[in-house]
Amino acid sequence: MIRVKSEAELQNMSVACRAVAAVLNEVKDIVREGANARDIEDFVLAKFREMNVKPAFKGYRGYKYATCVSVNEEVLHGAPLRSKVFARGDLVSIDVGAVYDSYYGDGAITYVVGDVDEVGKRLMETGQKALERAISVVKDGVRVGDISYAIQSFVESNGFNVIRDYVGHGIGRQLHEEPEIPNYGKPGTGVKLSSGMTLAIEVMICEGDWQVSTLDDGWTVVMTDGKRSVHFEHTILVTDDGVRVLTQF
Ligand code: MF3
Ligand code: CO
């Protein structure tokens, strides 16, 4: 059984999620031509300290950083290295998690450096809208497959593909809880959601084929065909008639 969260638990999650939302919003000023991924890491570490939350990813399964910064064909788990210098047209995905009093928040967003070509623009819009659509179907009683289908059908009808090897997830007392939330699936299938559950819905979509590979660093996930990918994620609370987006900014 998937546990629903108490008010006290939700309060802690809200603190973690507000910190995630704040950094995801404010990093947009750092994602500029000539800046690098370490600038994002440094900013997030400082901001989290100021907001009295801890980075959730640092130390998770041996991951060394607070942020994942994944550029263009990198899908996720990219390290925030100084050598990753942003150039005009880059699609920079920033994934970040926070913990407050043992409760987690998780979110991701993709920003463009300057401006990007037409396809890149459409990929961005499709990812963003797919997350909005996914969130809009959630309420007490819907199934995980309803979320998955909302994402997949919208993304594929726009000529793009969804990543299959990585999924959204329940979240709360741990970064990853049940259920898994794939970006593909059939309506009316899967776990039934109820009011009080908290989920991280992660839309990960790509320009080309959905196959991914992991680089020799053991972490960075890239598109095997080298085409671009974007990532949009919110932590939400399921309610009787909809959701509360905990990482909204
Ligand atoms: N948002 C991702 C996840 O939920 C990133 C976490 S992986 C980490 O699942 F290792 F970097 F922490
Ligand atoms: Co996540």
Coordinates of C-alpha atoms and ligand atoms in Angstrom, one line a residue:
M1 CA 0.0 0.0 0.0
I2 CA 1.1 3.5 -0.8
R3 CA 1.0 5.7 2.3
V4 CA -0.8 9.0 2.2
K5 CA 0.9 12.0 3.9
S6 CA -0.2 13.6 7.1
E7 CA -0.5 17.4 7.5
A8 CA 2.7 17.5 9.5
E9 CA 4.6 15.5 6.8
L10 CA 3.2 17.8 4.1
Q11 CA 4.4 20.9 5.9
N12 CA 8.0 19.5 5.9
M13 CA 7.7 18.5 2.2
S14 CA 6.4 22.0 1.4
V15 CA 9.5 23.6 2.9
A16 CA 11.8 21.3 0.8
C17 CA 9.6 21.9 -2.3
R18 CA 9.6 25.7 -1.9
A19 CA 13.4 25.6 -1.8
V20 CA 13.5 23.5 -5.0
A21 CA 11.0 25.9 -6.7
A22 CA 13.1 28.9 -5.6
V23 CA 16.3 27.6 -7.1
L24 CA 14.7 26.3 -10.3
N25 CA 13.2 29.8 -10.8
E26 CA 16.3 31.8 -9.9
V27 CA 18.9 29.7 -11.9
K28 CA 17.4 31.0 -15.1
D29 CA 19.6 34.1 -14.6
I30 CA 22.7 31.9 -14.5
V31 CA 21.9 29.9 -17.6
R32 CA 23.7 32.4 -19.9
E33 CA 26.3 32.1 -22.7
G34 CA 29.7 31.6 -21.1
A35 CA 28.5 30.5 -17.7
N36 CA 29.1 26.9 -16.7
A37 CA 27.3 24.1 -14.9
R38 CA 29.4 24.6 -11.7
D39 CA 28.0 28.1 -11.4
I40 CA 24.5 26.4 -11.0
E41 CA 25.8 24.0 -8.4
D42 CA 27.4 26.8 -6.4
F43 CA 24.3 28.9 -6.5
V44 CA 22.1 26.0 -5.4
L45 CA 24.4 25.1 -2.5
A46 CA 24.4 28.7 -1.2
K47 CA 20.7 29.1 -1.6
F48 CA 19.8 25.8 0.1
R49 CA 22.1 26.8 3.0
E50 CA 20.3 30.1 3.3
M51 CA 16.9 28.4 3.1
N52 CA 17.9 25.9 5.7
V53 CA 17.4 22.7 3.6
K54 CA 19.9 20.1 2.6
P55 CA 20.7 18.9 -1.0
A56 CA 18.9 15.6 -1.6
F57 CA 21.1 14.2 -4.4
K58 CA 24.5 14.7 -2.7
G59 CA 25.5 11.3 -1.4
Y60 CA 22.5 9.5 -3.0
R61 CA 23.9 6.2 -4.3
G62 CA 27.3 7.9 -4.3
Y63 CA 26.3 10.9 -6.4
K64 CA 28.6 13.8 -5.6
Y65 CA 26.6 16.9 -6.2
A66 CA 23.5 18.8 -5.3
T67 CA 22.4 19.3 -8.9
C68 CA 22.2 17.4 -12.1
V69 CA 23.0 19.6 -15.1
S70 CA 22.3 17.8 -18.4
V71 CA 22.9 19.7 -21.7
N72 CA 21.3 18.9 -25.1
E73 CA 21.8 15.1 -25.8
E74 CA 22.4 14.5 -22.1
V75 CA 19.1 13.4 -20.6
L76 CA 19.7 13.3 -16.8
H77 CA 22.3 12.8 -14.1
G78 CA 24.8 15.1 -15.8
A79 CA 27.5 16.3 -13.3
P80 CA 27.7 20.1 -12.8
L81 CA 31.2 20.4 -14.1
R82 CA 33.1 23.6 -14.7
S83 CA 34.1 22.3 -18.1
K84 CA 30.4 22.4 -19.1
V85 CA 30.3 25.9 -20.6
F86 CA 27.0 27.1 -22.0
A87 CA 26.8 28.2 -25.6
R88 CA 23.9 29.9 -27.4
G89 CA 21.2 27.4 -28.3
D90 CA 22.0 24.9 -25.6
L91 CA 19.1 23.2 -23.9
V92 CA 20.2 23.0 -20.2
S93 CA 18.2 20.7 -17.9
I94 CA 18.5 21.3 -14.2
D95 CA 17.3 18.7 -11.8
V96 CA 17.5 19.4 -8.1
G97 CA 16.2 17.8 -4.8
A98 CA 16.0 19.2 -1.2
V99 CA 15.4 17.6 2.2
Y100 CA 13.9 19.3 5.2
D101 CA 13.5 17.4 8.4
S102 CA 13.7 14.1 6.6
Y103 CA 11.2 15.0 3.9
Y104 CA 12.0 15.4 0.2
G105 CA 11.1 17.7 -2.7
D106 CA 12.2 17.1 -6.3
G107 CA 12.0 19.2 -9.5
A108 CA 13.5 19.9 -12.8
I109 CA 13.3 22.4 -15.6
T110 CA 15.0 23.0 -18.9
Y111 CA 16.2 26.4 -20.0
V112 CA 17.5 27.6 -23.4
V113 CA 20.7 29.6 -23.6
G114 CA 19.8 32.7 -25.6
D115 CA 17.6 31.3 -28.4
V116 CA 17.3 28.0 -30.2
D117 CA 16.1 26.7 -33.5
E118 CA 12.4 25.9 -34.3
V119 CA 12.6 22.2 -33.4
G120 CA 14.3 23.0 -30.1
K121 CA 11.7 25.5 -29.3
R122 CA 8.9 23.0 -30.1
L123 CA 10.7 20.3 -28.0
M124 CA 10.8 22.7 -25.1
E125 CA 7.1 23.7 -25.4
T126 CA 6.0 20.1 -25.8
G127 CA 7.9 19.0 -22.7
Q128 CA 6.5 21.9 -20.6
K129 CA 2.9 21.4 -21.8
A130 CA 3.1 17.6 -21.4
L131 CA 3.9 18.2 -17.7
E132 CA 1.0 20.6 -17.4
R133 CA -1.3 18.1 -19.0
A134 CA -0.1 15.3 -16.9
I135 CA -0.7 17.4 -13.7
S136 CA -4.2 18.4 -15.0
V137 CA -5.5 14.8 -15.1
V138 CA -4.5 14.0 -11.5
K139 CA -7.0 13.8 -8.7
D140 CA -8.3 11.2 -6.2
G141 CA -9.2 8.0 -8.0
V142 CA -7.2 8.3 -11.2
R143 CA -4.6 5.7 -12.1
V144 CA -0.9 6.0 -12.9
G145 CA -1.6 4.9 -16.5
D146 CA -3.9 7.9 -16.9
I147 CA -0.9 10.2 -16.2
S148 CA 1.5 8.2 -18.4
Y149 CA -1.0 8.2 -21.3
A150 CA -1.5 11.9 -21.0
I151 CA 2.2 12.5 -21.4
Q152 CA 2.9 9.9 -24.1
S153 CA -0.1 10.7 -26.3
F154 CA 0.6 14.5 -26.2
V155 CA 4.3 14.1 -26.9
E156 CA 4.0 11.6 -29.7
S157 CA 1.2 13.6 -31.4
N158 CA 3.8 16.4 -31.5
G159 CA 6.3 14.2 -33.3
F160 CA 8.6 13.6 -30.3
N161 CA 9.3 10.6 -28.1
V162 CA 9.2 9.8 -24.4
I163 CA 12.1 8.3 -22.5
R164 CA 11.3 4.8 -21.3
D165 CA 14.2 3.8 -19.1
Y166 CA 13.7 6.5 -16.4
V167 CA 10.4 7.3 -14.6
G168 CA 8.7 9.6 -12.2
H169 CA 8.1 8.4 -8.7
G170 CA 6.3 8.7 -5.4
I171 CA 8.2 10.9 -3.0
G172 CA 8.1 12.0 0.7
R173 CA 10.1 10.3 3.4
Q174 CA 12.4 9.1 0.7
L175 CA 13.5 10.6 -2.6
H176 CA 12.0 7.6 -4.4
E177 CA 8.9 5.9 -3.2
E178 CA 6.2 3.9 -4.8
P179 CA 4.6 4.1 -7.4
E180 CA 6.8 4.4 -10.5
I181 CA 5.3 6.9 -13.0
P182 CA 6.4 6.0 -16.5
N183 CA 6.1 8.6 -19.3
Y184 CA 4.2 6.0 -21.4
G185 CA 1.2 3.8 -20.7
K186 CA -2.5 3.1 -21.1
P187 CA -5.4 4.9 -19.5
G188 CA -7.2 3.0 -16.7
T189 CA -4.2 0.9 -15.9
G190 CA -1.8 0.8 -12.9
V191 CA -2.0 1.9 -9.3
K192 CA -5.0 3.9 -8.3
L193 CA -4.0 7.3 -6.7
S194 CA -5.7 8.8 -3.7
S195 CA -5.9 12.1 -2.0
G196 CA -2.8 12.7 0.2
M197 CA -0.3 10.8 -2.0
T198 CA 2.7 12.8 -3.1
L199 CA 4.3 12.3 -6.5
A200 CA 7.3 13.5 -8.6
I201 CA 6.0 13.6 -12.2
E202 CA 9.1 13.7 -14.5
V203 CA 8.5 14.4 -18.1
M204 CA 11.6 13.4 -20.1
I205 CA 11.2 13.6 -23.9
C206 CA 13.5 13.5 -26.9
E207 CA 13.8 14.7 -30.5
G208 CA 14.8 11.3 -31.9
D209 CA 14.7 7.7 -30.8
W210 CA 14.1 7.0 -27.1
Q211 CA 17.2 4.7 -26.6
V212 CA 19.6 6.0 -24.0
S213 CA 23.2 5.0 -22.9
T214 CA 25.2 5.8 -19.8
L215 CA 28.6 7.4 -20.1
D216 CA 31.8 6.0 -18.6
D217 CA 31.4 8.3 -15.6
G218 CA 28.7 5.8 -14.5
W219 CA 26.1 8.5 -14.2
T220 CA 25.4 10.7 -17.3
V221 CA 22.5 9.4 -19.3
V222 CA 22.7 10.5 -23.0
M223 CA 20.5 9.9 -26.1
T224 CA 22.2 7.1 -28.0
D225 CA 21.4 8.9 -31.3
G226 CA 23.0 12.2 -30.0
K227 CA 19.8 14.2 -30.5
R228 CA 18.4 16.5 -27.8
S229 CA 16.3 15.8 -24.8
V230 CA 14.4 18.0 -22.2
H231 CA 13.2 17.4 -18.6
F232 CA 10.4 19.0 -16.6
E233 CA 9.5 17.8 -13.2
H234 CA 7.2 18.9 -10.3
T235 CA 6.4 17.4 -6.9
I236 CA 2.7 17.4 -6.4
L237 CA 0.1 16.4 -3.8
V238 CA -3.0 14.5 -5.0
T239 CA -6.2 16.1 -3.6
D240 CA -9.9 15.2 -3.9
D241 CA -10.5 17.4 -6.9
G242 CA -7.0 17.9 -8.4
V243 CA -3.5 18.6 -7.1
R244 CA -1.4 21.0 -5.2
V245 CA 1.9 21.6 -7.1
L246 CA 4.4 21.8 -4.2
T247 CA 7.3 23.0 -6.4
Q248 CA 5.3 25.7 -8.1
F249 CA 7.0 29.1 -8.5
Ligands
MF3_1 N1 15.3 13.8 -10.2 C1 16.1 12.6 -10.3 C2 15.4 11.5 -9.6 O1 14.5 11.5 -9.1 C3 17.5 12.7 -9.9 C4 18.0 12.0 -8.7 S1 19.4 11.1 -9.0 C5 20.7 11.6 -8.1 O2 15.1 10.6 -9.6 F1 21.4 10.6 -8.0 F2 21.3 12.6 -8.7 F3 20.3 11.9 -6.9
CO2 CO 12.8 12.7 -9.5

